[in-house]
């Protein structure tokens, strides 16, 4: 199979990192045929699947430096964070290789009947993943799909395909031919082909709500199963007894991770009006500690935003908020001499509900701080919004924090932390933030079909 290629650029230097194939719909169908040929043998041997995942994890750790460098160059994040993604991937492969689950469960016998519930692979899976965490967001799909016995065709973001290709090539050292393949494109050609092909039985997508709706519509005519982790606009709700230093440090650690380009990062802060200035100053001081630069350089703690359009979007949201009375107290500048898409951590105070910077998912290095007077009214306002991916509550009073967290409509609510996810805990969103769950046994179930065998004697 041959295909033209397109360029992949470093968002920090705007230099060429490499090239990726410009695949077509026909290329996708070739992959579907190869996956179909591989599927029966792969689904038949559970222990071989487990062994392959464990072997894949070892290969990732063996090549960690090379893989992390490539991811840092094409995505922009610091190399240490890129290495963290691949380490997470290896851990997920090992977790699912070791996860106990039953391929068959007997039900209580009847007078003349026996019943079994079989859990079988859903079939060929198409994964569509974004540019912010190309490897960890792929691996949280790959690991359960492969251990369940599914074959997979992976479609990475157009701007971060090289690390996915490298991971797929590495895993194919221990996987049978056709079990795992990658298809790339600078356009939505492969997305549409995966979503519409009758040979694909499930789509697992992470990305924006807008694109997710489009993919779900394309998948509907062939009645595909769909799992989607979509947009989020996570609030951090600070209670009036919070320790300012602890809270500021925790919020900044989440809000500006990966230059703020994290679906489950803190994207807006709600703080009692009496403590808003104190918290804003502490957050600004913490944010200003970041050293912007090339991700592969020692000392860099924050890379560029990933592309020009995202940088323009975030700058526009900040400018709009300032035009409506908000103020920037730190950041707002490139913060780096490199020619890429840099924005220093930007903290905006005097933000108000209704501002686009507050209500939209800005997905970048800007953080609005909103003062509130009524906690209950604030929770009601947040619950009325379209998003429900994550949220956090900050307070030393454990019971009060728990009571507050229990009233928030979101897939994950953290207390005195934000963004941490666990391999064995389900992750996903409410409302417009997603459909289905990833991680843990819940993530595995998304890749299994249920069959009941109900038998009686032939008499």
Coordinates of C-alpha atoms in Angstrom, one line a residue:
X1 CA 0.0 0.0 0.0
X2 CA 1.4 3.4 -1.0
X3 CA 0.0 6.8 -0.2
X4 CA 1.0 10.4 -0.5
X5 CA 2.3 12.1 2.6
X6 CA 1.7 15.3 4.5
X7 CA 4.0 17.3 6.8
X8 CA 3.9 17.3 10.6
X9 CA 5.4 20.4 12.2
X10 CA 6.8 21.2 15.6
X11 CA 4.4 23.8 17.3
X12 CA 7.3 25.3 19.2
X13 CA 9.7 26.0 16.3
X14 CA 7.4 25.5 13.3
X15 CA 10.1 23.1 11.8
X16 CA 9.4 19.8 10.1
X17 CA 9.2 16.8 12.5
X18 CA 8.3 14.2 9.9
X19 CA 5.6 13.1 7.4
X20 CA 2.5 10.9 7.7
X21 CA 0.5 9.0 5.1
X22 CA -2.5 10.7 3.5
X23 CA -4.7 7.7 3.6
X24 CA -8.0 7.3 1.8
X25 CA -11.3 5.5 2.3
X26 CA -10.0 2.7 0.2
X27 CA -7.0 2.4 2.5
X28 CA -9.4 2.0 5.4
X29 CA -11.3 -0.8 3.7
X30 CA -8.0 -2.6 3.1
X31 CA -7.4 -2.4 6.8
X32 CA -10.9 -3.7 7.5
X33 CA -10.2 -6.7 5.3
X34 CA -6.9 -7.4 7.1
X35 CA -8.6 -7.0 10.5
X36 CA -11.3 -9.4 9.5
X37 CA -8.8 -12.1 8.6
X38 CA -7.0 -11.7 11.9
X39 CA -10.1 -11.5 14.1
X40 CA -10.9 -15.2 14.6
X41 CA -7.5 -16.3 15.8
X42 CA -7.0 -13.2 18.0
X43 CA -10.4 -13.6 19.7
X44 CA -9.8 -17.4 20.3
X45 CA -6.8 -17.2 22.6
X46 CA -7.2 -15.1 25.7
X47 CA -3.9 -15.9 27.3
X48 CA -2.1 -15.0 24.1
X49 CA -3.8 -11.6 24.2
X50 CA -2.7 -11.0 27.8
X51 CA 0.9 -12.1 27.0
X52 CA 1.0 -9.7 24.0
X53 CA -0.1 -6.7 26.2
X54 CA 2.5 -7.5 28.8
X55 CA 5.2 -7.8 26.1
X56 CA 4.0 -4.5 24.5
X57 CA 4.4 -2.7 27.8
X58 CA 8.0 -3.9 28.1
X59 CA 8.7 -2.7 24.6
X60 CA 7.3 0.8 25.4
X61 CA 9.6 1.0 28.5
X62 CA 12.5 -0.2 26.5
X63 CA 12.1 2.6 23.9
X64 CA 10.7 5.3 26.2
X65 CA 13.3 8.0 25.4
X66 CA 12.9 7.7 21.7
X67 CA 9.1 7.7 21.9
X68 CA 8.9 10.6 24.3
X69 CA 11.2 12.7 22.1
X70 CA 9.0 12.2 19.1
X71 CA 5.8 13.0 21.0
X72 CA 7.3 16.1 22.5
X73 CA 8.4 17.4 19.1
X74 CA 5.1 16.9 17.4
X75 CA 2.8 17.9 20.2
X76 CA 4.8 20.5 22.1
X77 CA 4.6 19.3 25.7
X78 CA 7.7 18.9 27.8
X79 CA 9.6 15.7 27.2
X80 CA 9.0 14.5 30.8
X81 CA 5.3 14.8 30.3
X82 CA 5.5 13.0 27.0
X83 CA 7.4 10.2 28.7
X84 CA 4.6 10.1 31.3
X85 CA 2.1 9.5 28.6
X86 CA 4.0 6.4 27.4
X87 CA 4.5 5.2 30.9
X88 CA 0.7 5.5 31.4
X89 CA 0.2 3.5 28.3
X90 CA 2.5 0.7 29.5
X91 CA 0.6 0.7 32.8
X92 CA -2.7 0.4 31.1
X93 CA -1.6 -2.6 29.0
X94 CA -0.4 -4.3 32.2
X95 CA -3.6 -3.4 34.1
X96 CA -5.9 -4.9 31.5
X97 CA -3.6 -7.9 30.9
X98 CA -4.0 -8.7 34.6
X99 CA -7.7 -7.8 35.0
X100 CA -9.9 -10.7 36.1
X101 CA -13.1 -11.1 34.1
X102 CA -15.3 -14.0 33.0
X103 CA -15.8 -14.8 29.4
X104 CA -18.7 -17.0 30.5
X105 CA -21.0 -16.7 33.6
X106 CA -23.6 -19.4 34.5
X107 CA -27.0 -18.4 35.7
X108 CA -28.9 -20.3 38.3
X109 CA -30.3 -23.5 36.7
X110 CA -34.0 -24.0 36.0
X111 CA -35.9 -27.2 36.3
X112 CA -35.2 -28.2 32.7
X113 CA -32.9 -25.5 31.4
X114 CA -29.3 -24.3 31.8
X115 CA -28.3 -20.7 31.0
X116 CA -24.9 -19.2 30.3
X117 CA -24.0 -15.5 29.7
X118 CA -21.1 -15.2 27.2
X119 CA -19.0 -12.0 26.9
X120 CA -17.5 -11.8 23.4
X121 CA -15.5 -9.1 21.6
X122 CA -17.7 -6.5 19.9
X123 CA -15.6 -6.8 16.7
X124 CA -13.5 -4.4 14.8
X125 CA -13.0 -1.1 16.6
X126 CA -12.2 2.3 15.1
X127 CA -10.4 4.7 17.5
X128 CA -10.3 8.4 16.8
X129 CA -8.1 10.4 19.1
X130 CA -7.1 14.1 19.6
X131 CA -3.8 15.9 19.7
X132 CA -3.6 16.9 23.3
X133 CA -2.8 13.4 24.7
X134 CA -2.2 11.3 21.6
X135 CA -0.8 8.2 23.4
X136 CA -2.6 8.0 26.8
X137 CA -6.0 8.7 25.1
X138 CA -5.3 6.0 22.5
X139 CA -4.0 3.5 25.0
X140 CA -7.1 3.7 27.3
X141 CA -9.0 2.4 24.3
X142 CA -6.4 0.0 22.9
X143 CA -5.7 -1.9 26.1
X144 CA -9.3 -3.0 26.9
X145 CA -10.2 -3.5 23.2
X146 CA -7.2 -5.8 22.6
X147 CA -7.6 -7.8 25.8
X148 CA -11.3 -8.3 25.0
X149 CA -10.3 -9.8 21.6
X150 CA -11.2 -7.0 19.3
X151 CA -9.1 -5.9 16.4
X152 CA -8.4 -2.1 16.0
X153 CA -7.8 0.5 13.4
X154 CA -6.5 3.7 15.0
X155 CA -6.9 7.2 13.6
X156 CA -4.8 9.8 15.3
X157 CA -5.2 13.6 15.1
X158 CA -3.8 15.0 11.8
X159 CA -1.2 17.0 13.7
X160 CA 0.1 14.3 16.0
X161 CA 0.2 11.1 13.9
X162 CA 3.9 10.2 14.3
X163 CA 3.8 9.0 17.9
X164 CA 0.7 6.9 17.2
X165 CA 2.4 5.3 14.2
X166 CA 5.5 4.6 16.3
X167 CA 3.4 3.0 19.1
X168 CA 1.5 0.9 16.6
X169 CA 4.7 -0.2 14.9
X170 CA 6.2 -1.2 18.3
X171 CA 3.1 -3.2 19.4
X172 CA 3.1 -5.0 16.0
X173 CA 6.3 -6.6 17.0
X174 CA 4.3 -8.8 19.4
X175 CA 0.8 -8.7 17.8
X176 CA -0.4 -10.9 14.9
X177 CA -0.7 -9.2 11.6
X178 CA -3.9 -7.3 11.1
X179 CA -4.9 -7.0 14.8
X180 CA -3.7 -3.4 15.1
X181 CA -3.4 -0.9 12.3
X182 CA -3.1 2.9 11.9
X183 CA -4.7 5.1 9.3
X184 CA -3.8 8.8 9.1
X185 CA -5.0 11.8 7.2
X186 CA -4.7 15.6 7.3
X187 CA -8.4 15.8 6.6
X188 CA -11.5 14.0 8.0
X189 CA -11.4 11.3 5.3
X190 CA -10.4 8.5 7.6
X191 CA -12.8 9.6 10.3
X192 CA -15.7 9.4 7.9
X193 CA -14.5 6.1 6.5
X194 CA -14.3 4.5 10.0
X195 CA -17.6 6.0 11.1
X196 CA -19.5 4.8 8.0
X197 CA -17.8 1.5 7.1
X198 CA -20.1 -1.5 7.8
X199 CA -17.1 -3.5 8.8
X200 CA -16.4 -1.4 11.8
X201 CA -18.6 -2.4 14.8
X202 CA -17.6 0.2 17.3
X203 CA -16.2 3.7 17.4
X204 CA -14.3 5.0 20.4
X205 CA -13.8 8.7 20.1
X206 CA -12.2 11.4 22.2
X207 CA -12.5 15.0 21.1
X208 CA -14.8 18.0 20.8
X209 CA -18.6 17.7 21.3
X210 CA -19.2 19.1 17.8
X211 CA -17.1 16.5 16.1
X212 CA -18.4 13.7 18.3
X213 CA -22.0 14.5 17.3
X214 CA -21.0 14.4 13.7
X215 CA -19.3 11.0 14.1
X216 CA -22.3 9.6 16.0
X217 CA -24.6 10.7 13.2
X218 CA -22.3 9.0 10.6
X219 CA -22.2 5.8 12.7
X220 CA -26.0 5.6 13.2
X221 CA -27.0 4.0 9.8
X222 CA -24.7 1.0 10.5
X223 CA -25.8 0.8 14.1
X224 CA -22.3 1.0 15.5
X225 CA -21.7 1.0 19.2
X226 CA -20.2 4.4 20.2
X227 CA -18.1 5.5 23.2
X228 CA -17.3 9.2 23.4
X229 CA -15.4 11.4 25.8
X230 CA -16.3 14.9 24.7
X231 CA -15.7 18.5 25.7
X232 CA -15.5 19.7 29.3
X233 CA -15.4 23.0 31.1
X234 CA -14.4 21.9 34.6
X235 CA -15.0 24.2 37.5
X236 CA -12.9 24.4 40.7
X237 CA -15.3 25.4 43.5
X238 CA -13.3 26.9 46.4
X239 CA -15.1 27.0 49.7
X240 CA -14.6 29.8 52.2
X241 CA -12.4 27.8 54.6
X242 CA -9.9 26.7 51.9
X243 CA -6.2 27.0 52.5
X244 CA -5.1 29.5 49.9
X245 CA -1.6 28.3 49.2
X246 CA -2.7 24.6 49.0
X247 CA -5.6 25.5 46.7
X248 CA -3.6 27.8 44.4
X249 CA -0.9 25.2 44.0
X250 CA -3.4 22.5 43.2
X251 CA -5.4 24.5 40.8
X252 CA -2.4 25.8 38.8
X253 CA -1.0 22.3 38.6
X254 CA -4.2 21.3 36.8
X255 CA -5.2 24.4 34.9
X256 CA -1.9 24.9 33.0
X257 CA -0.8 21.3 32.5
X258 CA -0.1 20.8 28.8
X259 CA -0.6 24.6 28.3
X260 CA -4.1 24.2 29.5
X261 CA -5.0 21.7 26.8
X262 CA -6.5 19.0 28.9
X263 CA -10.1 18.0 28.7
X264 CA -10.4 17.5 32.4
X265 CA -8.2 20.4 33.5
X266 CA -9.5 23.2 35.8
X267 CA -10.9 25.7 33.3
X268 CA -12.6 28.2 35.6
X269 CA -12.4 28.9 39.3
X270 CA -15.3 29.9 41.6
X271 CA -14.3 31.5 44.9
X272 CA -16.2 33.4 47.7
X273 CA -16.0 37.1 46.9
X274 CA -14.4 37.8 50.3
X275 CA -11.4 35.6 49.3
X276 CA -11.2 36.2 45.6
X277 CA -8.3 38.7 45.5
X278 CA -6.2 36.6 47.9
X279 CA -6.7 33.5 45.8
X280 CA -6.1 35.3 42.5
X281 CA -2.8 36.7 43.7
X282 CA -1.7 33.2 44.9
X283 CA -2.7 31.6 41.6
X284 CA -1.0 34.3 39.6
X285 CA 2.2 33.8 41.6
X286 CA 2.1 30.0 41.1
X287 CA 1.4 30.3 37.4
X288 CA 4.3 32.8 36.9
X289 CA 6.7 30.1 38.0
X290 CA 6.3 28.2 34.6
X291 CA 9.3 28.3 32.2
X292 CA 8.1 28.3 28.6
X293 CA 10.2 26.8 25.9
X294 CA 10.9 23.9 23.6
X295 CA 9.5 20.7 25.0
X296 CA 12.8 18.7 24.5
X297 CA 14.9 21.4 26.3
X298 CA 15.9 20.8 29.9
X299 CA 14.1 23.1 32.3
X300 CA 11.0 23.6 30.2
X301 CA 7.9 23.3 32.3
X302 CA 5.4 24.4 29.7
X303 CA 5.4 24.2 25.9
X304 CA 3.4 26.0 23.3
X305 CA -0.2 25.7 22.5
X306 CA -0.6 23.1 19.8
X307 CA -1.8 25.2 16.8
X308 CA -2.4 28.7 15.6
X309 CA -6.2 28.4 15.6
X310 CA -6.3 27.4 19.2
X311 CA -4.0 30.2 20.2
X312 CA -6.1 32.7 18.4
X313 CA -9.3 31.3 20.0
X314 CA -7.9 31.6 23.5
X315 CA -6.5 35.1 22.9
X316 CA -9.9 36.1 21.5
X317 CA -11.7 34.8 24.6
X318 CA -9.4 36.7 26.9
X319 CA -9.7 39.9 24.9
X320 CA -13.5 39.6 25.0
X321 CA -13.5 39.1 28.7
X322 CA -11.2 42.1 29.2
X323 CA -13.5 44.2 27.0
X324 CA -16.4 43.3 29.3
X325 CA -14.6 44.4 32.5
X326 CA -12.3 41.5 33.4
X327 CA -8.6 42.0 34.1
X328 CA -5.4 40.1 33.3
X329 CA -3.2 40.0 36.3
X330 CA -0.4 37.8 34.9
X331 CA 0.5 36.4 31.5
X332 CA -1.1 37.3 28.2
X333 CA 2.2 37.4 26.4
X334 CA 4.2 34.7 24.4
X335 CA 6.6 34.3 27.3
X336 CA 9.2 32.7 24.9
X337 CA 11.4 33.8 22.0
X338 CA 10.6 30.8 19.8
X339 CA 8.4 31.4 16.8
X340 CA 5.7 28.9 17.8
X341 CA 2.3 29.2 19.4
X342 CA 3.2 30.3 22.9
X343 CA 1.0 32.0 25.5
X344 CA 2.3 32.4 29.0
X345 CA -0.1 31.3 31.8
X346 CA -2.8 33.9 31.8
X347 CA -4.9 34.6 34.9
X348 CA -8.1 36.7 34.5
X349 CA -9.9 38.1 37.5
X350 CA -13.2 39.9 37.7
X351 CA -14.6 37.4 35.3
X352 CA -18.4 37.0 35.4
X353 CA -20.9 34.2 34.6
X354 CA -22.0 34.6 31.0
X355 CA -18.6 35.6 29.6
X356 CA -17.5 33.4 26.8
X357 CA -14.2 32.8 28.6
X358 CA -16.2 31.4 31.5
X359 CA -18.9 29.5 29.7
X360 CA -17.0 28.0 26.8
X361 CA -14.3 25.4 26.9
X362 CA -11.3 27.6 26.1
X363 CA -8.8 24.7 26.1
X364 CA -5.7 26.8 26.5
X365 CA -3.4 28.7 28.9
X366 CA -6.0 31.1 30.3
X367 CA -7.9 30.8 33.6
X368 CA -10.8 33.0 34.6
X369 CA -11.6 33.5 38.3
X370 CA -15.2 34.1 39.2
X371 CA -16.2 35.5 42.6
X372 CA -19.5 34.1 44.0
X373 CA -21.8 35.2 46.8
X374 CA -24.1 32.2 47.0
X375 CA -22.7 28.6 46.9
X376 CA -26.0 27.0 46.2
X377 CA -26.8 29.3 43.3
X378 CA -23.4 28.7 41.9
X379 CA -23.8 24.9 41.9
X380 CA -27.3 25.3 40.3
X381 CA -25.8 27.5 37.6
X382 CA -23.0 24.9 36.9
X383 CA -25.5 22.0 36.8
X384 CA -27.6 23.9 34.3
X385 CA -24.7 24.1 31.9
X386 CA -24.1 21.8 28.9
X387 CA -20.9 20.2 30.2
X388 CA -20.4 17.6 32.9
X389 CA -17.0 16.0 32.6
X390 CA -15.2 16.9 35.8
X391 CA -15.2 19.4 38.7
X392 CA -13.4 19.8 42.0
X393 CA -14.1 21.1 45.5
X394 CA -11.5 22.7 47.7
X395 CA -11.8 22.7 51.5
X396 CA -10.2 21.2 54.6
X397 CA -13.6 20.2 55.9
X398 CA -13.9 16.7 54.4
X399 CA -17.6 16.2 55.1
X400 CA -18.6 19.6 53.8
X401 CA -16.5 19.1 50.7
X402 CA -18.1 15.7 50.1
X403 CA -21.6 17.1 50.5
X404 CA -20.8 19.8 48.0
X405 CA -19.2 17.3 45.6
X406 CA -22.2 15.0 45.8
X407 CA -24.5 17.7 44.3
X408 CA -22.4 18.4 41.2
X409 CA -23.5 16.9 37.9
X410 CA -20.2 15.6 36.5
X411 CA -18.6 12.2 35.7
X412 CA -15.8 12.8 38.2
X413 CA -15.7 15.2 41.1
X414 CA -12.3 15.6 42.9
X415 CA -11.8 16.9 46.4
X416 CA -8.7 19.0 47.0
X417 CA -7.2 17.8 43.7
X418 CA -8.1 17.9 40.0
X419 CA -7.2 15.9 36.9
X420 CA -6.0 12.7 38.6
X421 CA -7.5 9.6 37.0
X422 CA -7.1 6.0 38.2
X423 CA -6.8 2.9 36.0
X424 CA -9.6 1.1 37.9
X425 CA -12.1 3.9 38.2
X426 CA -14.6 4.7 35.4
X427 CA -14.0 8.0 33.6
X428 CA -16.4 9.8 31.3
X429 CA -18.9 12.7 31.2
X430 CA -22.5 13.6 31.8
X431 CA -24.6 15.6 29.4
X432 CA -22.7 16.9 26.4
X433 CA -19.4 15.7 27.9
X434 CA -19.8 12.1 26.7
X435 CA -21.4 8.7 26.3
X436 CA -20.0 5.6 28.0
X437 CA -17.0 5.1 30.3
X438 CA -13.4 4.3 30.0
X439 CA -11.0 2.7 32.5
X440 CA -11.5 -0.2 34.9
X441 CA -14.0 -3.0 34.2
X442 CA -16.4 -0.4 32.9
X443 CA -13.9 0.4 30.1
X444 CA -13.6 -3.3 29.3
X445 CA -17.4 -3.8 29.1
X446 CA -17.5 -1.2 26.3
X447 CA -15.7 -3.7 24.0
X448 CA -17.8 -6.7 24.9
X449 CA -21.1 -8.1 23.5
X450 CA -23.4 -10.2 25.5
X451 CA -24.8 -13.5 24.3
X452 CA -27.1 -15.8 26.3
X453 CA -27.2 -19.6 25.6
X454 CA -30.4 -21.0 26.9
X455 CA -30.4 -24.9 26.7
X456 CA -32.8 -27.7 27.4
X457 CA -32.7 -31.4 26.7
X458 CA -33.8 -32.7 23.3
X459 CA -36.7 -34.7 24.7

